């Protein structure tokens, strides 16, 4: 399913509203787009994320899907944005390597540097190669949560980051996600299967986008 994309990388289609925030763009891509990374905003409302994207040097993704399924394009596709973070080793999952192939006690930064010496699909797509799709949804602490003594003085945001569980995306969000993924893969001639939840490719809350489904039937147009 093809859509019109202008020279800047903005989609022209009735299902996509333009809300471009140049503050989250980090310059033109220098290589091919090879994958899609699906996120959740960790915010309750669309407006809070759109407002944050207007801050100087803000980070964000190319698309934002509201809980009612409305799709907003917040950055041009042909611009890089910072939305992925340090990459995990894809070769451990394929599998084509083991931890013994890495330096002892390798940390996130060192592993990322090693991975960036490879080219997709031998590694996960990073900021330069990936289109980012955010869905509005926030991580909340489980009902009745009690921190362990060592965490008793932690601020609530730090506790949410460690123990929070993200909202399940709405049915409307998943329908729009499926449509958008299909459109991007067809229009940019991307390889199928190169779509990943954020915590798969980077060290993020494991519940982020855990209910995301981009394989639903998509009616045309």
CSV table of C-alpha atoms in Angstrom, one decimal, residues 37-210:
chain,number,residue,atom,x,y,z
A,37,UNK,CA,11.0,0.8,16.2
A,38,UNK,CA,7.8,1.0,18.2
A,39,UNK,CA,7.6,3.0,21.4
A,40,UNK,CA,5.2,4.2,24.1
A,41,UNK,CA,5.4,7.8,25.2
A,42,UNK,CA,5.3,7.3,29.0
A,43,UNK,CA,2.8,10.2,29.1
A,44,UNK,CA,-1.0,10.2,29.6
A,45,UNK,CA,-2.0,12.5,26.8
A,46,UNK,CA,-1.1,13.4,23.3
A,47,UNK,CA,-0.7,17.1,24.1
A,48,UNK,CA,2.0,16.5,26.8
A,49,UNK,CA,4.2,14.7,24.2
A,50,UNK,CA,3.6,17.2,21.4
A,51,UNK,CA,4.4,20.0,23.9
A,52,UNK,CA,7.6,18.3,25.0
A,53,UNK,CA,8.7,18.0,21.3
A,54,UNK,CA,8.7,21.7,21.0
A,55,UNK,CA,11.5,22.1,23.7
A,56,UNK,CA,15.0,22.9,22.5
A,57,UNK,CA,17.0,19.8,21.7
A,58,UNK,CA,14.0,17.6,22.5
A,59,UNK,CA,14.0,13.9,21.6
A,60,UNK,CA,11.2,12.1,19.9
A,61,UNK,CA,10.0,9.8,17.1
A,62,UNK,CA,8.7,10.4,13.6
A,63,UNK,CA,5.1,9.4,14.3
A,64,UNK,CA,2.8,9.7,17.3
A,65,UNK,CA,-0.4,7.6,17.6
A,66,UNK,CA,-3.1,8.9,20.0
A,67,UNK,CA,-5.3,6.6,22.0
A,68,UNK,CA,-8.2,7.2,19.5
A,69,UNK,CA,-5.9,6.0,16.7
A,70,UNK,CA,-5.2,9.4,15.2
A,71,UNK,CA,-1.8,9.4,13.6
A,72,UNK,CA,0.5,12.5,13.8
A,73,UNK,CA,3.7,12.9,11.9
A,74,UNK,CA,6.1,14.7,14.2
A,75,UNK,CA,9.3,14.5,12.2
A,76,UNK,CA,10.2,14.1,8.5
A,77,UNK,CA,11.0,10.5,7.6
A,78,UNK,CA,14.3,11.5,5.9
A,79,UNK,CA,15.5,13.2,9.1
A,80,UNK,CA,17.2,11.3,11.9
A,81,UNK,CA,15.8,11.6,15.3
A,82,UNK,CA,17.1,10.3,18.7
A,83,UNK,CA,14.6,7.6,19.7
A,84,UNK,CA,16.5,4.3,20.0
A,85,UNK,CA,19.3,4.5,22.5
A,86,UNK,CA,22.3,2.1,22.9
A,87,UNK,CA,21.8,-1.0,20.9
A,88,UNK,CA,21.6,-4.6,22.2
A,89,UNK,CA,23.5,-7.3,20.4
A,90,UNK,CA,21.3,-8.7,17.7
A,91,UNK,CA,23.7,-11.6,17.1
A,92,UNK,CA,22.8,-13.0,20.6
A,93,UNK,CA,19.2,-13.4,19.4
A,94,UNK,CA,19.7,-14.7,15.8
A,95,UNK,CA,22.0,-16.4,17.2
A,96,UNK,CA,25.3,-15.7,15.6
A,97,UNK,CA,27.4,-15.0,18.7
A,98,UNK,CA,27.6,-15.6,22.4
A,99,UNK,CA,28.6,-13.3,25.3
A,100,UNK,CA,32.0,-14.9,25.2
A,101,UNK,CA,32.5,-13.1,21.9
A,102,UNK,CA,32.3,-9.7,23.8
A,103,UNK,CA,34.8,-8.2,26.3
A,104,UNK,CA,34.2,-9.4,29.8
A,105,UNK,CA,31.5,-7.5,31.7
A,106,UNK,CA,30.7,-5.5,28.6
A,107,UNK,CA,28.4,-2.6,29.4
A,108,UNK,CA,25.6,-0.9,27.3
A,109,UNK,CA,27.9,1.8,25.8
A,110,UNK,CA,30.6,-0.7,24.9
A,111,UNK,CA,28.2,-3.1,23.4
A,112,UNK,CA,26.6,-0.3,21.4
A,113,UNK,CA,29.9,0.7,19.9
A,114,UNK,CA,30.7,-2.9,18.9
A,115,UNK,CA,27.2,-3.2,17.3
A,116,UNK,CA,27.6,0.0,15.4
A,117,UNK,CA,30.6,-1.4,13.6
A,118,UNK,CA,28.2,-3.8,11.9
A,119,UNK,CA,25.6,-3.0,9.2
A,120,UNK,CA,21.9,-3.9,9.3
A,121,UNK,CA,20.5,-6.5,9.3
A,122,UNK,CA,23.5,-7.9,11.3
A,123,UNK,CA,22.6,-5.4,14.0
A,124,UNK,CA,19.3,-3.7,15.0
A,125,UNK,CA,18.4,-0.5,13.2
A,126,UNK,CA,19.7,2.6,15.1
A,127,UNK,CA,18.7,6.2,15.0
A,128,UNK,CA,20.2,6.6,11.5
A,129,UNK,CA,18.3,3.7,10.0
A,130,UNK,CA,15.0,3.4,12.0
A,131,UNK,CA,11.7,5.2,11.7
A,132,UNK,CA,10.3,5.7,15.2
A,133,UNK,CA,6.6,5.3,16.0
A,134,UNK,CA,5.3,6.4,19.5
A,135,UNK,CA,1.9,5.4,20.9
A,136,UNK,CA,0.5,7.4,23.8
A,137,UNK,CA,0.7,5.4,26.9
A,138,UNK,CA,2.2,5.7,30.4
A,139,UNK,CA,3.9,3.2,32.8
A,140,UNK,CA,2.1,3.0,36.1
A,141,UNK,CA,3.2,1.3,39.3
A,142,UNK,CA,1.2,-1.9,40.0
A,143,UNK,CA,-1.7,-1.7,42.5
A,144,UNK,CA,-0.5,-2.2,46.0
A,145,UNK,CA,3.1,-1.7,45.0
A,146,UNK,CA,5.5,-1.3,48.0
A,147,UNK,CA,9.2,-0.4,47.4
A,148,UNK,CA,11.9,-2.5,49.0
A,149,UNK,CA,13.7,-0.7,51.9
A,150,UNK,CA,16.6,0.3,49.6
A,151,UNK,CA,14.2,2.0,47.3
A,152,UNK,CA,12.1,3.7,50.0
A,153,UNK,CA,13.6,7.2,49.4
A,154,UNK,CA,13.5,7.0,45.6
A,155,UNK,CA,11.3,9.6,43.9
A,156,UNK,CA,8.2,8.3,42.2
A,157,UNK,CA,9.6,8.8,38.7
A,158,UNK,CA,12.5,6.6,39.4
A,159,UNK,CA,10.3,3.9,40.9
A,160,UNK,CA,8.1,4.1,37.8
A,161,UNK,CA,11.1,3.7,35.6
A,162,UNK,CA,12.2,0.5,37.5
A,163,UNK,CA,8.8,-1.1,38.3
A,164,UNK,CA,6.2,0.6,36.1
A,165,UNK,CA,4.0,-1.3,33.7
A,166,UNK,CA,2.9,0.3,30.5
A,167,UNK,CA,-0.7,0.7,29.4
A,168,UNK,CA,-1.8,-1.8,26.8
A,169,UNK,CA,-2.3,0.0,23.5
A,170,UNK,CA,-5.9,0.6,22.5
A,171,UNK,CA,-7.5,-1.4,19.7
A,172,UNK,CA,-7.6,1.9,17.7
A,173,UNK,CA,-3.9,2.4,18.3
A,174,UNK,CA,-3.0,-1.1,17.0
A,175,UNK,CA,-5.2,-0.7,13.9
A,176,UNK,CA,-3.4,2.6,13.1
A,177,UNK,CA,0.0,1.1,13.9
A,178,UNK,CA,-0.7,-1.8,11.5
A,179,UNK,CA,-1.7,0.6,8.8
A,180,UNK,CA,1.3,2.8,9.3
A,181,UNK,CA,3.8,0.0,9.4
A,182,UNK,CA,2.3,-1.4,6.2
A,183,UNK,CA,2.5,1.9,4.5
A,184,UNK,CA,6.1,2.6,5.5
A,185,UNK,CA,7.3,-0.9,4.5
A,186,UNK,CA,5.6,-0.6,1.1
A,187,UNK,CA,6.4,3.0,0.3
A,188,UNK,CA,10.1,2.8,1.5
A,189,UNK,CA,10.6,-0.7,0.2
A,190,UNK,CA,11.6,-2.0,3.6
A,191,UNK,CA,12.2,-5.6,4.4
A,192,UNK,CA,9.3,-7.2,6.2
A,193,UNK,CA,10.1,-8.4,9.7
A,194,UNK,CA,12.3,-5.4,10.6
A,195,UNK,CA,9.9,-4.0,13.1
A,196,UNK,CA,10.8,-4.1,16.8
A,197,UNK,CA,9.5,-3.0,20.2
A,198,UNK,CA,11.8,-0.5,21.8
A,199,UNK,CA,13.0,-2.8,24.6
A,200,UNK,CA,14.0,-5.5,22.1
A,201,UNK,CA,16.6,-3.3,20.5
A,202,UNK,CA,17.7,-1.2,23.5
A,203,UNK,CA,17.7,-1.3,27.3
A,204,UNK,CA,14.3,0.0,28.1
A,205,UNK,CA,11.4,-0.9,30.4
A,206,UNK,CA,10.5,-4.5,29.2
A,207,UNK,CA,6.8,-3.7,29.3
A,208,UNK,CA,7.0,-0.8,26.8
A,209,UNK,CA,4.8,-1.5,23.8
A,210,UNK,CA,4.3,-5.1,25.0
